[in-house]
C-alpha positions as a printed Julia matrix, in Angstrom:
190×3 Matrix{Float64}:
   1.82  41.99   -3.59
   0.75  40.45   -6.51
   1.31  37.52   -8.12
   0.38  37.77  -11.59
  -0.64  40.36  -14.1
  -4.48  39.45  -14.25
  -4.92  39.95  -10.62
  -8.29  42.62  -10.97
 -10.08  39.59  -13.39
  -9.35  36.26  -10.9
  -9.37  39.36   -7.12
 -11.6   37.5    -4.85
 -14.82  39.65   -4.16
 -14.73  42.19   -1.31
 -17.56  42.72    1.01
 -19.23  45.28   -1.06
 -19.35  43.02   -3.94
 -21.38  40.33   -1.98
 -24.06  43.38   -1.04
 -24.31  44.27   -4.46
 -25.38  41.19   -5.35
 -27.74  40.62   -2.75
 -29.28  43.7    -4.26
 -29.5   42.45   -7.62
 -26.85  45.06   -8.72
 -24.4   43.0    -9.9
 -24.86  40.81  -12.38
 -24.23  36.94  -11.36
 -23.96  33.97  -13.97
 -26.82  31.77  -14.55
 -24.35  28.25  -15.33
 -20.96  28.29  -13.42
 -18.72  25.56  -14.46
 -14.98  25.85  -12.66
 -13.34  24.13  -15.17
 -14.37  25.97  -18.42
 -15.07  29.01  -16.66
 -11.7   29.05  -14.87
  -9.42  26.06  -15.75
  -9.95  27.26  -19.39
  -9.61  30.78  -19.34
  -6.42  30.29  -17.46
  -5.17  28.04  -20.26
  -5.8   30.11  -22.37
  -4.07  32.82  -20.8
  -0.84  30.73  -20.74
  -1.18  29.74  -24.38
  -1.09  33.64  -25.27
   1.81  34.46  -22.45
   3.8   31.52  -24.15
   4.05  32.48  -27.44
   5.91  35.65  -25.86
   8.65  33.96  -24.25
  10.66  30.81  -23.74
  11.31  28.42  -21.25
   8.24  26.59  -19.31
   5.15  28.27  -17.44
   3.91  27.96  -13.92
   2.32  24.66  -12.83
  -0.93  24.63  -12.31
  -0.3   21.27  -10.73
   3.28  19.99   -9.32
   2.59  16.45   -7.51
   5.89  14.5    -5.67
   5.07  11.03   -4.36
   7.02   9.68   -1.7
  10.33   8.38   -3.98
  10.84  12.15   -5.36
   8.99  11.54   -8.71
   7.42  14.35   -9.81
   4.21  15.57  -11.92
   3.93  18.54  -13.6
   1.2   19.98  -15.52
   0.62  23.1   -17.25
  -2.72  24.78  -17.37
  -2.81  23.88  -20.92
  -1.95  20.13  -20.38
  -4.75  20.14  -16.84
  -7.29  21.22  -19.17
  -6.27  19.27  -22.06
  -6.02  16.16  -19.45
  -9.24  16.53  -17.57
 -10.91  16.74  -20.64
  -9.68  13.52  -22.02
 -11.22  12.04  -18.52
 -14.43  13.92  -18.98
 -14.46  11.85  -22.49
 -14.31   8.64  -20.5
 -17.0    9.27  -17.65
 -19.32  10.24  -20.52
 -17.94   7.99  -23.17
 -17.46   4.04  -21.66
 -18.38   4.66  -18.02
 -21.79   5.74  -19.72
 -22.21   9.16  -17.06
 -24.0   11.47  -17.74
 -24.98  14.8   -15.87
 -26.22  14.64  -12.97
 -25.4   10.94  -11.94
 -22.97  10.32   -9.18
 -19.81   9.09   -8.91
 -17.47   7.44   -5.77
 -13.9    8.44   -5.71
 -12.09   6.62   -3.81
  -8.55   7.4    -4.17
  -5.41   8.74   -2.68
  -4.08  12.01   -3.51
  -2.39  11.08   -6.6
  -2.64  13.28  -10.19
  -5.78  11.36  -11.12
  -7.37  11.98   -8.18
  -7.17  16.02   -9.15
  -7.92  14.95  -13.36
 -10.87  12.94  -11.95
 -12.53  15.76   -9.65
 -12.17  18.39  -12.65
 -13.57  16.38  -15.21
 -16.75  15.68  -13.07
 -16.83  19.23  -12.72
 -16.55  19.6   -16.76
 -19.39  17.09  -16.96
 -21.72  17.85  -14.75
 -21.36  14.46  -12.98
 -21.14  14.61   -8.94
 -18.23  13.63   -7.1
 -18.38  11.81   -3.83
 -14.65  11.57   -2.33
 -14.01   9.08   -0.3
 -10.87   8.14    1.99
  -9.05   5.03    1.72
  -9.35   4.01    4.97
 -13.36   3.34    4.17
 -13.76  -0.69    5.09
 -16.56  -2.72    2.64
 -19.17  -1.72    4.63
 -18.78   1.67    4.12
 -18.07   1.57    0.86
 -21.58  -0.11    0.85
 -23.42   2.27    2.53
 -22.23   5.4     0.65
 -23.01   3.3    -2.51
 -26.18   2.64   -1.41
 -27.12   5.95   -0.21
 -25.91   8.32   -2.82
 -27.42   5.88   -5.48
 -23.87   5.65   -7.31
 -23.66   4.41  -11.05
 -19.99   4.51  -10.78
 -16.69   3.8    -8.2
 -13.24   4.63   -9.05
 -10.42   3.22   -7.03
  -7.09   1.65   -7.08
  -6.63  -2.03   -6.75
  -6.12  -1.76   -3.31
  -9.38  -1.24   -2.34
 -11.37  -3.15   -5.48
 -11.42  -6.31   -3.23
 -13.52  -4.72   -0.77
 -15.91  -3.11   -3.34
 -16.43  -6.73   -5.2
 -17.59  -8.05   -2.16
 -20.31  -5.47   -1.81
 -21.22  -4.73   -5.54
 -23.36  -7.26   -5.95
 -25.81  -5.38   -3.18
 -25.58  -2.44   -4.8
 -28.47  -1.68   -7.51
 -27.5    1.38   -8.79
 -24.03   0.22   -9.67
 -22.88   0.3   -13.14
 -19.76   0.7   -13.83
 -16.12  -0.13  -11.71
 -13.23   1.81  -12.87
  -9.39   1.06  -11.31
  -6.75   3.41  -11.3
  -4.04   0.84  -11.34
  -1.06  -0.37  -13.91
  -2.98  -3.79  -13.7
  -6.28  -5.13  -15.03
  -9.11  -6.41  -13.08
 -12.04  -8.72  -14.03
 -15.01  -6.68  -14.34
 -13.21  -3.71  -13.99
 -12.68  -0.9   -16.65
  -9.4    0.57  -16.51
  -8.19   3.89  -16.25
  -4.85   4.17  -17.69
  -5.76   1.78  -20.87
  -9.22   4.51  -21.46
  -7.22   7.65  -20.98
């Protein structure tokens, strides 16, 4: 069954395809970047199918929180959002590619804006659940050499008592609809 008319451009590879390139007879890219390569295309491809018809497109994300409230974004608005967040790892968070960053967050619609804009900028993403204590916060600061943590204000207690052990540590960001000393904030940057 399919599920949309592009289905031979986005089919998953069959085993015949991986052979091939194993053989060097297919040709793989050099620089694979999931959202340009895929987020955008796909917004694209909604921007054309729009023009064609009324009413609103698929979701390429459709979040509901525990009260019922909803999120829904477009491919056009995903790409259009992740790379407003892409603008503020590189921009005031000063990341660039290559460095790491700690998310720790739950599931909520910045969690998914956050992973595809590190994915637009090259930076690495290290998730993290919230159920990490300050001590492991610590320790996967520590170890992964993080310049940046992004969390909600829930757990920002726990990294300002370890921050200060923590070298490599640059920047704080809080996904929150509050500020916090010392703490850039995501809503205000966005």
């Amino acid at each position: 069954r399919l599920f949309h008319q592009y289905h031979k451009t986005f089919a998953a590879l069959n085993f015949s395809d991986y052979e091939a390139i194993s053989r060097c007879e297919q040709e793989v890219p050099e620089y694979f970047n999931f959202a340009s390569d895929v987020l955008d295309k796909w917004s694209q491809i909604e921007k054309v199918n729009r023009k064609g018809r009324k009413g609103p497109s698929n979701p390429a994300l459709w979040w509901i929180n525990e009260k019922g409230d909803e999120t829904k974004w477009s491919f056009e608005e995903l790409a259009f959002l992740s790379q407003k967040v892409a603008n503020v790892l590189s921009g005031p968070c000063g990341l660039q590619r290559g460095d790491r960053v700690l998310v720790i967050l739950p599931r909520i619609p910045e969690w998914w804006l956050l992973n595809v804009a590190c994915m637009r900028t090259g930076v690495v993403i290290i998730p993290g659940t919230t159920q990490l204590t300050a001590q492991d916060i610590c320790y996967r600061l520590l170890a992964s050499k993080a310049k940046c943590i992004i969390t909600t204000d829930v757990l920002a207690p726990a990294v300002d008592s370890v921050a200060s052990k923590c070298q490599f540590l640059k920047t704080k960001l809080i996904v929150s609809e509050s500020s916090r000393a010392e703490w850039l904030n995501f809503s205000d940057l966005l």
